[in-house]
Amino acid sequence: MSGAPYIRVGFLGFGTVGSGAYRMLEDNREAIARKVGAEIEVVRIGVRDEAKKRCASPSLLTTDLGSVVDHREIDVIVEAMGGLDPAGELIERALRRGKHVVTANKELIARRGAELVGLAARQGLDLHYEAAVGGGIPLIQPIKHQLAGNDILRMAGILNGTTNLILSRMTDEGEPLETVLAEAQGKGYAEADPSSDVDGHDVQFKLAILSSVAFGKAVRPEQIYREGIRGIEQADIAYAKTLGYVIKLLGIVEAVEGGSILGRVHPTLLPKAHPLAAVGGVYNALCLRGDFVGDVTFMGRGAGGEATGSAVVGDLIDVCRNMRIGGSGDAAPFSGEANARPIEELTSAYYVRVVVPDRPLVLGAIATIFGRRNVSLSAMEMRVIDTKLNHGEIAFLTHRCLEADLRQAVEELRHAPEVLRVCNWIRVETL
Amino acid sequence: MSGAPYIRVGFLGFGTVGSGAYRMLEDNREAIARKVGAEIEVVRIGVRDEAKKRCASPSLLTTDLGSVVDHREIDVIVEAMGGLDPAGELIERALRRGKHVVTANKELIARRGAELVGLAARQGLDLHYEAAVGGGIPLIQPIKHQLAGNDILRMAGILNGTTNLILSRMTDEGEPLETVLAEAQGKGYAEADPSSDVDGHDVQFKLAILSSVAFGKAVRPEQIYREGIRGIEQADIAYAKTLGYVIKLLGIVEAVEGGSILGRVHPTLLPKAHPLAAVGGVYNALCLRGDFVGDVTFMGRGAGGEATGSAVVGDLIDVCRNMRIGGSGDAAPFSGEANARPIEELTSAYYVRVVVPDRPLVLGAIATIFGRRNVSLSAMEMRVIDTKLNHGEIAFLTHRCLEADLRQAVEELRHAPEVLRVCNWIRVETL
């Protein structure tokens, strides 16, 4: 490629994702140069700690992050630091200085995507963020391009590898959440503070990004209902199994009447034949339904430096090709804010587990409470859990009903003399 | 969108795919115009029979196909006629006249893709063909863009809905191929002449296209080994099931040493836990392995006017956006021809079914024939099939071995006195 033009790139952050992308650029240098029609040269890498051992030459490293975005010769900034600040302010500064940006930062794009995409569009620059959702799986660009003719009706995905691993282990090994979580933390699969994963914040960010792209309107994370996996007990997993389901943490968003959306993150009972039910371990997957294309499923490694680095480099190659042929600046800004409906308006099937005194009339009383709220039952499993106290446990599945009605029924069950305890209730995905 | 620019499009062919794309452009007109930043207007539609009832205004129709590609105001040609001629010559003419092209024509791209992509590149025009493979599933563009940083190591896919449906029905209903095929023909899922599907030509074309895109070198269909599903009997499906497998028609291509590839289309025993094993009916799916991204799977509807039309419109939206922002002409030409290795160099596991006299020493003799050719056995199933003649049937699974060795072993089995008949042998995909 001697004589080929150079495109100069600056990195911000050089952790798992940044160094993964860097190694890919090194390992596959020739093939990438052929695809771009230019050599991609990383000329500066902004890091927090210059002394740490890295796979890049120490001469490239600097702790002066501003000097990377201000560097005159740099055409493209790769941001792989994560977090809102200083990443956001650095990306803004890079765009204002005429540099294209590739970022893997889900929190930043979820919170400030509309604003930054708008800025990039006004500047005629590319701002790509494929790596922010689903690791190495192509999701954002296929929705923006190959599926662009569709009205997206619905998306449902497993978007967090850590919680998927935890739930898979709980299912396979019968251990409680605390044990499995501690093990995952020990092996480095889960953070010391697991809240971002376990409480669903990570999925909420990712679903906000996917929703914004799919529906073309800015969706804020707070517009998506969120519930984590801390409440899931072994009993729920066991009843789900008996009833033909597995429990997964899903992000789901649907287009609802009047151009609104209803987005939600929560543990979900999935029928075993559902395409997402077999997605195990750290894999991620997304099922999307378009009005013309029908159902499309994407699956792959949702985290890790190599897979996420692959998405960063894919974006970088696109940005560089666009620079070369003069097609930059298609960062289609979102057209206003989405109108999001509250979770109470959801129509879904549900799983409800209660502890009851094992005596006549109890089941009838419970069924009547459900029935009065228009909640119709489709299946149930009972077992005696305490022969001394004569306590039984019942797991119900309902037909599809309005969440507001289900919530009222659960509230009434909590106060009904025939019910000792409502242990849990979980939404159920139908095929 | 009043005042927005117009981009004028001409259609060649208005069958299932063409009319599906047209309806999508009509139904989702506003959203598409917003994404493109311009109105897409179909101004002429070339058809074979002007009198046939269509979903488009008769005033748009013409049987003079040349007048569509020669039309002065048309910027983009959508070719959905299929077949080599006159589609190829019309596309060439369109490119020479400076018109971008979107095509769904797998045979044409498989046979003349390198040449036409080269012409488009020299002309600075877009030539997109996402719809040629996998119906509505985004495959070609994600490989060219989001996965572009990867060395692709391997792809394996279910790329023909008709044969997948036939094999699914044979498995579920226990009927022989002829019965299921006749039923599929009656319902319009299979052609009157089913050879393109049943003998694997369709998959061979699609795999040639995917391989060319993934490896960046032109792969001709003839460079891909091909074997159809006509030889599959109920006995094979039954033994496969007992051994934990399902039989699917797969297209598989691998990068092998020295920059060569080995591509092949044939019925395959798939372990039930394989991501492709659950892909039923008319669905298509592709598993791709990249050196950084790892395994990625794409699944969706592989045929039908709406799904394939979705891919055509996705391409058309991209072409129009590129026109608007000036980024056309990234039809990366292939760098030379691929070097393809013959099937005899394949390393794979195999299934072999034989009929034998049910008497001592037979199994030992067979195992010795395998063993002398370095073929090691991993599992077997036996049953008596004729108590009067005292005939037995054995299905063997081998460990991975060289196909040349397996073929020699099979040849020796055919002539061995201990073997009455070699019924079938099929390649086996491992997890």
mmCIF file of C-alpha atoms in Angstrom, chain B residues 91-423:
data_model
loop_
_atom_site.group_PDB
_atom_site.id
_atom_site.type_symbol
_atom_site.label_atom_id
_atom_site.label_comp_id
_atom_site.label_asym_id
_atom_site.label_seq_id
_atom_site.Cartn_x
_atom_site.Cartn_y
_atom_site.Cartn_z
ATOM 1 C CA ILE B 91 -27.794 -3.900 -15.800
ATOM 2 C CA GLU B 92 -24.605 -3.405 -17.768
ATOM 3 C CA ARG B 93 -26.357 -0.884 -20.003
ATOM 4 C CA ALA B 94 -27.758 0.927 -16.954
ATOM 5 C CA LEU B 95 -24.309 1.183 -15.357
ATOM 6 C CA ARG B 96 -22.782 2.463 -18.597
ATOM 7 C CA ARG B 97 -25.465 5.136 -18.685
ATOM 8 C CA GLY B 98 -24.549 6.270 -15.183
ATOM 9 C CA LYS B 99 -27.419 4.719 -13.265
ATOM 10 C CA HIS B 100 -27.014 3.062 -9.863
ATOM 11 C CA VAL B 101 -28.318 -0.498 -9.648
ATOM 12 C CA VAL B 102 -30.049 -2.551 -6.958
ATOM 13 C CA THR B 103 -30.580 -6.184 -7.857
ATOM 14 C CA ALA B 104 -32.040 -9.292 -6.242
ATOM 15 C CA ASN B 105 -30.567 -11.563 -8.919
ATOM 16 C CA LYS B 106 -28.484 -14.294 -7.292
ATOM 17 C CA GLU B 107 -27.620 -16.185 -10.459
ATOM 18 C CA LEU B 108 -26.417 -13.065 -12.232
ATOM 19 C CA ILE B 109 -24.326 -11.831 -9.317
ATOM 20 C CA ALA B 110 -22.927 -15.312 -8.687
ATOM 21 C CA ARG B 111 -21.853 -15.623 -12.343
ATOM 22 C CA ARG B 112 -21.033 -12.046 -13.343
ATOM 23 C CA GLY B 113 -20.700 -10.238 -9.991
ATOM 24 C CA ALA B 114 -16.971 -9.511 -10.221
ATOM 25 C CA GLU B 115 -17.340 -8.006 -13.685
ATOM 26 C CA LEU B 116 -20.433 -5.911 -12.845
ATOM 27 C CA VAL B 117 -19.057 -4.748 -9.480
ATOM 28 C CA GLY B 118 -15.857 -3.738 -11.292
ATOM 29 C CA LEU B 119 -17.843 -1.788 -13.887
ATOM 30 C CA ALA B 120 -19.855 -0.019 -11.168
ATOM 31 C CA ALA B 121 -16.648 0.870 -9.311
ATOM 32 C CA ARG B 122 -15.051 2.322 -12.444
ATOM 33 C CA GLN B 123 -18.211 4.332 -13.079
ATOM 34 C CA GLY B 124 -18.324 5.592 -9.495
ATOM 35 C CA LEU B 125 -21.748 4.017 -9.089
ATOM 36 C CA ASP B 126 -23.433 1.871 -6.471
ATOM 37 C CA LEU B 127 -24.332 -1.740 -7.266
ATOM 38 C CA HIS B 128 -26.103 -3.363 -4.315
ATOM 39 C CA TYR B 129 -27.394 -6.935 -4.092
ATOM 40 C CA GLU B 130 -28.381 -7.622 -0.478
ATOM 41 C CA ALA B 131 -31.630 -9.271 -1.646
ATOM 42 C CA ALA B 132 -29.740 -11.899 -3.675
ATOM 43 C CA VAL B 133 -28.935 -13.927 -0.530
ATOM 44 C CA GLY B 134 -31.058 -14.708 2.505
ATOM 45 C CA GLY B 135 -34.211 -12.778 1.525
ATOM 46 C CA GLY B 136 -34.763 -10.058 4.108
ATOM 47 C CA ILE B 137 -31.891 -10.999 6.426
ATOM 48 C CA PRO B 138 -29.083 -8.428 6.451
ATOM 49 C CA LEU B 139 -26.015 -10.482 5.458
ATOM 50 C CA ILE B 140 -23.954 -8.981 2.649
ATOM 51 C CA GLN B 141 -23.771 -5.420 3.966
ATOM 52 C CA PRO B 142 -22.997 -6.437 7.586
ATOM 53 C CA ILE B 143 -20.131 -8.590 6.260
ATOM 54 C CA LYS B 144 -18.900 -5.663 4.127
ATOM 55 C CA HIS B 145 -19.284 -3.073 6.864
ATOM 56 C CA GLN B 146 -19.740 -3.954 10.545
ATOM 57 C CA LEU B 147 -17.657 -7.137 10.287
ATOM 58 C CA ALA B 148 -15.148 -5.683 7.810
ATOM 59 C CA GLY B 149 -12.271 -5.690 10.283
ATOM 60 C CA ASN B 150 -12.406 -9.481 10.640
ATOM 61 C CA ASP B 151 -10.678 -12.225 8.754
ATOM 62 C CA ILE B 152 -13.681 -14.436 8.058
ATOM 63 C CA LEU B 153 -12.731 -17.979 9.020
ATOM 64 C CA ARG B 154 -15.912 -19.833 8.209
ATOM 65 C CA MET B 155 -19.559 -19.459 7.216
ATOM 66 C CA ALA B 156 -22.276 -22.105 7.408
ATOM 67 C CA GLY B 157 -25.847 -21.422 6.442
ATOM 68 C CA ILE B 158 -29.310 -22.618 5.622
ATOM 69 C CA LEU B 159 -29.804 -20.584 2.472
ATOM 70 C CA ASN B 160 -32.736 -22.267 0.716
ATOM 71 C CA GLY B 161 -36.177 -22.189 2.297
ATOM 72 C CA THR B 162 -37.756 -24.769 -0.012
ATOM 73 C CA THR B 163 -35.333 -27.578 0.814
ATOM 74 C CA ASN B 164 -35.369 -26.616 4.475
ATOM 75 C CA LEU B 165 -39.156 -26.923 4.432
ATOM 76 C CA ILE B 166 -38.956 -30.281 2.618
ATOM 77 C CA LEU B 167 -36.425 -31.691 5.087
ATOM 78 C CA SER B 168 -38.408 -30.304 8.066
ATOM 79 C CA ARG B 169 -41.589 -31.993 6.765
ATOM 80 C CA MET B 170 -39.747 -35.258 6.077
ATOM 81 C CA THR B 171 -38.464 -35.147 9.658
ATOM 82 C CA ASP B 172 -41.768 -34.184 11.284
ATOM 83 C CA GLU B 173 -44.129 -36.302 9.190
ATOM 84 C CA GLY B 174 -42.010 -39.295 8.238
ATOM 85 C CA GLU B 175 -42.953 -38.981 4.558
ATOM 86 C CA PRO B 176 -40.493 -39.679 1.721
ATOM 87 C CA LEU B 177 -38.997 -36.836 -0.314
ATOM 88 C CA GLU B 178 -41.242 -37.403 -3.360
ATOM 89 C CA THR B 179 -44.455 -37.039 -1.327
ATOM 90 C CA VAL B 180 -43.290 -33.921 0.506
ATOM 91 C CA LEU B 181 -41.930 -32.365 -2.689
ATOM 92 C CA ALA B 182 -45.194 -32.967 -4.570
ATOM 93 C CA GLU B 183 -47.101 -31.382 -1.674
ATOM 94 C CA ALA B 184 -44.763 -28.354 -1.677
ATOM 95 C CA GLN B 185 -45.207 -28.002 -5.440
ATOM 96 C CA GLY B 186 -48.976 -28.156 -5.030
ATOM 97 C CA LYS B 187 -48.879 -25.345 -2.472
ATOM 98 C CA GLY B 188 -46.508 -23.217 -4.559
ATOM 99 C CA TYR B 189 -43.527 -23.468 -2.162
ATOM 100 C CA ALA B 190 -41.550 -25.467 -4.724
ATOM 101 C CA GLU B 191 -41.162 -24.898 -8.461
ATOM 102 C CA ALA B 192 -42.567 -27.292 -11.082
ATOM 103 C CA ASP B 193 -38.932 -27.976 -11.979
ATOM 104 C CA PRO B 194 -37.448 -28.246 -8.486
ATOM 105 C CA SER B 195 -33.845 -28.801 -9.588
ATOM 106 C CA SER B 196 -32.588 -25.325 -8.669
ATOM 107 C CA ASP B 197 -33.642 -25.892 -5.048
ATOM 108 C CA VAL B 198 -33.449 -29.667 -4.594
ATOM 109 C CA ASP B 199 -30.108 -30.159 -6.363
ATOM 110 C CA GLY B 200 -28.463 -27.298 -4.492
ATOM 111 C CA HIS B 201 -27.831 -24.872 -7.375
ATOM 112 C CA ASP B 202 -29.627 -22.061 -5.560
ATOM 113 C CA VAL B 203 -27.461 -22.486 -2.459
ATOM 114 C CA GLN B 204 -24.348 -22.793 -4.626
ATOM 115 C CA PHE B 205 -25.077 -19.375 -6.179
ATOM 116 C CA LYS B 206 -25.763 -17.787 -2.810
ATOM 117 C CA LEU B 207 -22.676 -19.273 -1.189
ATOM 118 C CA ALA B 208 -20.537 -18.088 -4.115
ATOM 119 C CA ILE B 209 -21.816 -14.540 -3.529
ATOM 120 C CA LEU B 210 -21.302 -14.652 0.253
ATOM 121 C CA SER B 211 -17.821 -16.127 -0.209
ATOM 122 C CA SER B 212 -16.810 -13.458 -2.700
ATOM 123 C CA VAL B 213 -17.935 -10.742 -0.298
ATOM 124 C CA ALA B 214 -16.404 -12.339 2.801
ATOM 125 C CA PHE B 215 -13.035 -13.230 1.292
ATOM 126 C CA GLY B 216 -12.785 -10.268 -1.084
ATOM 127 C CA LYS B 217 -11.978 -12.476 -4.066
ATOM 128 C CA ALA B 218 -14.309 -13.624 -6.824
ATOM 129 C CA VAL B 219 -15.599 -17.132 -6.134
ATOM 130 C CA ARG B 220 -17.330 -18.797 -9.104
ATOM 131 C CA PRO B 221 -20.270 -21.154 -8.379
ATOM 132 C CA GLU B 222 -18.329 -24.012 -9.981
ATOM 133 C CA GLN B 223 -15.624 -23.562 -7.370
ATOM 134 C CA ILE B 224 -18.113 -24.753 -4.763
ATOM 135 C CA TYR B 225 -18.773 -28.475 -4.392
ATOM 136 C CA ARG B 226 -22.479 -29.237 -4.746
ATOM 137 C CA GLU B 227 -24.710 -32.128 -3.727
ATOM 138 C CA GLY B 228 -28.521 -31.922 -3.394
ATOM 139 C CA ILE B 229 -31.024 -33.615 -1.102
ATOM 140 C CA ARG B 230 -32.469 -36.213 -3.516
ATOM 141 C CA GLY B 231 -30.483 -39.021 -1.894
ATOM 142 C CA ILE B 232 -31.861 -38.442 1.621
ATOM 143 C CA GLU B 233 -34.079 -41.298 2.793
ATOM 144 C CA GLN B 234 -36.316 -41.639 5.824
ATOM 145 C CA ALA B 235 -33.854 -44.177 7.238
ATOM 146 C CA ASP B 236 -31.133 -41.494 7.279
ATOM 147 C CA ILE B 237 -33.406 -39.044 9.062
ATOM 148 C CA ALA B 238 -34.365 -41.707 11.604
ATOM 149 C CA TYR B 239 -30.762 -42.779 12.358
ATOM 150 C CA ALA B 240 -29.720 -39.136 12.557
ATOM 151 C CA LYS B 241 -32.459 -38.526 15.109
ATOM 152 C CA THR B 242 -31.425 -41.538 17.213
ATOM 153 C CA LEU B 243 -27.830 -40.324 17.162
ATOM 154 C CA GLY B 244 -28.874 -36.769 18.220
ATOM 155 C CA TYR B 245 -28.812 -34.997 14.860
ATOM 156 C CA VAL B 246 -31.108 -33.409 12.281
ATOM 157 C CA ILE B 247 -30.419 -33.330 8.535
ATOM 158 C CA LYS B 248 -30.274 -29.917 6.832
ATOM 159 C CA LEU B 249 -29.020 -28.736 3.455
ATOM 160 C CA LEU B 250 -26.107 -26.450 4.312
ATOM 161 C CA GLY B 251 -23.798 -24.183 2.405
ATOM 162 C CA ILE B 252 -20.421 -24.098 4.163
ATOM 163 C CA VAL B 253 -17.231 -22.296 3.254
ATOM 164 C CA GLU B 254 -13.962 -22.195 5.157
ATOM 165 C CA ALA B 255 -10.701 -20.333 4.771
ATOM 166 C CA VAL B 256 -7.978 -22.951 4.447
ATOM 167 C CA GLU B 257 -4.211 -22.754 4.503
ATOM 168 C CA GLY B 258 -2.420 -20.577 1.988
ATOM 169 C CA GLY B 259 -5.274 -18.135 1.468
ATOM 170 C CA SER B 260 -7.481 -20.690 -0.315
ATOM 171 C CA ILE B 261 -11.094 -21.521 0.420
ATOM 172 C CA LEU B 262 -13.074 -24.729 0.531
ATOM 173 C CA GLY B 263 -16.774 -24.263 -0.241
ATOM 174 C CA ARG B 264 -19.457 -26.913 -0.351
ATOM 175 C CA VAL B 265 -23.211 -27.427 -0.503
ATOM 176 C CA HIS B 266 -24.603 -30.731 0.735
ATOM 177 C CA PRO B 267 -27.007 -32.369 3.181
ATOM 178 C CA THR B 268 -25.456 -32.300 6.638
ATOM 179 C CA LEU B 269 -26.074 -33.980 9.975
ATOM 180 C CA LEU B 270 -26.332 -31.152 12.523
ATOM 181 C CA PRO B 271 -26.160 -31.768 16.291
ATOM 182 C CA LYS B 272 -29.492 -30.806 17.845
ATOM 183 C CA ALA B 273 -27.800 -28.118 19.975
ATOM 184 C CA HIS B 274 -26.324 -26.384 16.891
ATOM 185 C CA PRO B 275 -27.781 -22.868 16.342
ATOM 186 C CA LEU B 276 -28.856 -23.891 12.813
ATOM 187 C CA ALA B 277 -30.632 -27.087 13.935
ATOM 188 C CA ALA B 278 -33.721 -25.230 15.153
ATOM 189 C CA VAL B 279 -34.116 -23.155 11.968
ATOM 190 C CA GLY B 280 -37.325 -24.583 10.571
ATOM 191 C CA GLY B 281 -39.628 -24.187 7.595
ATOM 192 C CA VAL B 282 -38.858 -21.420 5.142
ATOM 193 C CA TYR B 283 -36.451 -19.602 7.474
ATOM 194 C CA ASN B 284 -32.840 -19.039 6.465
ATOM 195 C CA ALA B 285 -29.864 -18.503 8.761
ATOM 196 C CA LEU B 286 -26.130 -17.944 8.554
ATOM 197 C CA CYS B 287 -23.472 -18.639 11.186
ATOM 198 C CA LEU B 288 -20.301 -16.702 10.542
ATOM 199 C CA ARG B 289 -16.994 -16.958 12.388
ATOM 200 C CA GLY B 290 -14.576 -14.022 12.362
ATOM 201 C CA ASP B 291 -11.137 -13.961 13.939
ATOM 202 C CA PHE B 292 -12.134 -11.167 16.335
ATOM 203 C CA VAL B 293 -15.926 -11.154 16.518
ATOM 204 C CA GLY B 294 -16.202 -14.912 17.106
ATOM 205 C CA ASP B 295 -19.480 -16.566 16.102
ATOM 206 C CA VAL B 296 -22.337 -14.411 14.828
ATOM 207 C CA THR B 297 -25.681 -15.819 13.673
ATOM 208 C CA PHE B 298 -28.300 -14.115 11.492
ATOM 209 C CA MET B 299 -31.755 -15.602 11.007
ATOM 210 C CA GLY B 300 -34.959 -14.579 9.246
ATOM 211 C CA ARG B 301 -37.301 -15.140 6.329
ATOM 212 C CA GLY B 302 -35.189 -16.179 3.369
ATOM 213 C CA ALA B 303 -37.779 -15.702 0.662
ATOM 214 C CA GLY B 304 -41.123 -14.113 -0.161
ATOM 215 C CA GLY B 305 -41.965 -10.796 -1.727
ATOM 216 C CA GLU B 306 -42.235 -8.843 1.508
ATOM 217 C CA ALA B 307 -38.981 -10.029 3.108
ATOM 218 C CA THR B 308 -36.941 -9.898 -0.095
ATOM 219 C CA GLY B 309 -38.600 -6.612 -1.015
ATOM 220 C CA SER B 310 -37.415 -5.282 2.354
ATOM 221 C CA ALA B 311 -33.801 -5.999 1.362
ATOM 222 C CA VAL B 312 -34.293 -4.352 -2.045
ATOM 223 C CA VAL B 313 -35.730 -1.231 -0.435
ATOM 224 C CA GLY B 314 -32.938 -1.175 2.181
ATOM 225 C CA ASP B 315 -30.398 -1.134 -0.649
ATOM 226 C CA LEU B 316 -32.391 1.481 -2.522
ATOM 227 C CA ILE B 317 -32.499 3.738 0.550
ATOM 228 C CA ASP B 318 -28.712 3.414 0.884
ATOM 229 C CA VAL B 319 -28.137 4.208 -2.786
ATOM 230 C CA CYS B 320 -30.397 7.263 -2.533
ATOM 231 C CA ARG B 321 -28.739 8.517 0.665
ATOM 232 C CA ASN B 322 -25.347 8.075 -0.968
ATOM 233 C CA MET B 323 -26.540 10.108 -3.961
ATOM 234 C CA ARG B 324 -27.791 12.830 -1.689
ATOM 235 C CA ILE B 325 -24.590 13.190 0.350
ATOM 236 C CA GLY B 326 -22.232 12.383 -2.528
ATOM 237 C CA GLY B 327 -20.871 9.084 -1.251
ATOM 238 C CA SER B 328 -21.649 6.756 -4.133
ATOM 239 C CA GLY B 329 -19.312 4.301 -5.760
ATOM 240 C CA ASP B 330 -17.995 2.228 -2.885
ATOM 241 C CA ALA B 331 -18.657 -0.997 -4.824
ATOM 242 C CA ALA B 332 -15.341 -2.473 -3.648
ATOM 243 C CA PRO B 333 -14.197 -4.673 -6.540
ATOM 244 C CA PHE B 334 -12.881 -8.127 -5.715
ATOM 245 C CA SER B 335 -9.101 -8.481 -5.777
ATOM 246 C CA GLY B 336 -8.680 -11.340 -8.239
ATOM 247 C CA GLU B 337 -10.011 -14.867 -8.200
ATOM 248 C CA ALA B 338 -10.196 -17.120 -5.189
ATOM 249 C CA ASN B 339 -8.214 -20.324 -5.108
ATOM 250 C CA ALA B 340 -10.632 -23.091 -4.179
ATOM 251 C CA ARG B 341 -9.578 -26.478 -2.845
ATOM 252 C CA PRO B 342 -11.314 -29.701 -3.916
ATOM 253 C CA ILE B 343 -13.760 -31.501 -1.616
ATOM 254 C CA GLU B 344 -11.308 -34.403 -1.200
ATOM 255 C CA GLU B 345 -9.174 -32.119 1.001
ATOM 256 C CA LEU B 346 -12.021 -31.536 3.437
ATOM 257 C CA THR B 347 -11.627 -32.654 7.023
ATOM 258 C CA SER B 348 -15.012 -33.561 8.464
ATOM 259 C CA ALA B 349 -16.922 -36.130 10.468
ATOM 260 C CA TYR B 350 -19.157 -38.474 8.465
ATOM 261 C CA TYR B 351 -22.245 -40.640 8.716
ATOM 262 C CA VAL B 352 -22.195 -43.899 6.717
ATOM 263 C CA ARG B 353 -25.140 -46.302 6.413
ATOM 264 C CA VAL B 354 -24.647 -49.863 5.156
ATOM 265 C CA VAL B 355 -26.711 -53.046 4.807
ATOM 266 C CA VAL B 356 -24.931 -56.191 5.897
ATOM 267 C CA PRO B 357 -25.603 -59.898 6.418
ATOM 268 C CA ASP B 358 -26.388 -60.331 10.114
ATOM 269 C CA ARG B 359 -23.561 -62.698 11.076
ATOM 270 C CA PRO B 360 -20.341 -62.765 13.085
ATOM 271 C CA LEU B 361 -17.147 -61.053 11.843
ATOM 272 C CA VAL B 362 -19.002 -58.516 9.690
ATOM 273 C CA LEU B 363 -18.579 -55.614 12.071
ATOM 274 C CA GLY B 364 -14.907 -56.419 12.570
ATOM 275 C CA ALA B 365 -14.310 -56.502 8.823
ATOM 276 C CA ILE B 366 -16.027 -53.141 8.317
ATOM 277 C CA ALA B 367 -14.208 -51.507 11.193
ATOM 278 C CA THR B 368 -10.934 -52.783 9.757
ATOM 279 C CA ILE B 369 -11.688 -51.235 6.349
ATOM 280 C CA PHE B 370 -12.383 -47.870 8.003
ATOM 281 C CA GLY B 371 -9.355 -48.194 10.231
ATOM 282 C CA ARG B 372 -6.947 -48.951 7.386
ATOM 283 C CA ARG B 373 -7.929 -45.603 5.857
ATOM 284 C CA ASN B 374 -7.390 -43.739 9.126
ATOM 285 C CA VAL B 375 -11.111 -43.349 9.652
ATOM 286 C CA SER B 376 -11.926 -43.754 13.319
ATOM 287 C CA LEU B 377 -15.509 -44.508 14.406
ATOM 288 C CA SER B 378 -17.273 -42.519 17.136
ATOM 289 C CA ALA B 379 -20.778 -44.046 17.287
ATOM 290 C CA MET B 380 -22.986 -46.629 15.643
ATOM 291 C CA GLU B 381 -26.598 -47.803 15.529
ATOM 292 C CA MET B 382 -27.634 -51.249 14.299
ATOM 293 C CA ARG B 383 -30.946 -52.852 13.541
ATOM 294 C CA VAL B 384 -32.242 -55.968 11.820
ATOM 295 C CA ILE B 385 -34.132 -54.905 8.691
ATOM 296 C CA ASP B 386 -35.068 -58.265 7.201
ATOM 297 C CA THR B 387 -35.465 -61.270 9.491
ATOM 298 C CA LYS B 388 -36.097 -63.682 6.607
ATOM 299 C CA LEU B 389 -32.958 -62.780 4.681
ATOM 300 C CA ASN B 390 -31.206 -62.099 7.974
ATOM 301 C CA HIS B 391 -30.065 -58.626 6.867
ATOM 302 C CA GLY B 392 -28.972 -55.922 9.239
ATOM 303 C CA GLU B 393 -28.392 -52.217 8.795
ATOM 304 C CA ILE B 394 -25.668 -50.203 10.502
ATOM 305 C CA ALA B 395 -25.292 -46.411 10.713
ATOM 306 C CA PHE B 396 -21.774 -45.293 11.651
ATOM 307 C CA LEU B 397 -20.529 -41.904 12.772
ATOM 308 C CA THR B 398 -16.840 -41.227 12.263
ATOM 309 C CA HIS B 399 -14.480 -38.847 14.000
ATOM 310 C CA ARG B 400 -13.100 -36.066 11.841
ATOM 311 C CA CYS B 401 -11.016 -37.456 8.993
ATOM 312 C CA LEU B 402 -9.901 -36.549 5.484
ATOM 313 C CA GLU B 403 -12.654 -36.826 2.877
ATOM 314 C CA ALA B 404 -10.285 -38.546 0.437
ATOM 315 C CA ASP B 405 -9.739 -41.272 3.038
ATOM 316 C CA LEU B 406 -13.445 -41.586 3.781
ATOM 317 C CA ARG B 407 -14.206 -41.907 0.059
ATOM 318 C CA GLN B 408 -11.648 -44.659 -0.305
ATOM 319 C CA ALA B 409 -13.073 -46.488 2.699
ATOM 320 C CA VAL B 410 -16.585 -46.214 1.223
ATOM 321 C CA GLU B 411 -15.299 -47.516 -2.118
ATOM 322 C CA GLU B 412 -13.746 -50.508 -0.370
ATOM 323 C CA LEU B 413 -16.953 -51.105 1.595
ATOM 324 C CA ARG B 414 -18.855 -51.250 -1.711
ATOM 325 C CA HIS B 415 -16.683 -54.139 -2.831
ATOM 326 C CA ALA B 416 -16.266 -55.908 0.495
ATOM 327 C CA PRO B 417 -18.004 -59.326 0.750
ATOM 328 C CA GLU B 418 -19.194 -58.384 4.271
ATOM 329 C CA VAL B 419 -21.226 -55.435 2.919
ATOM 330 C CA LEU B 420 -24.364 -55.924 0.820
ATOM 331 C CA ARG B 421 -24.906 -52.225 0.101
ATOM 332 C CA VAL B 422 -23.579 -48.800 1.057
ATOM 333 C CA CYS B 423 -26.877 -46.921 1.267
#
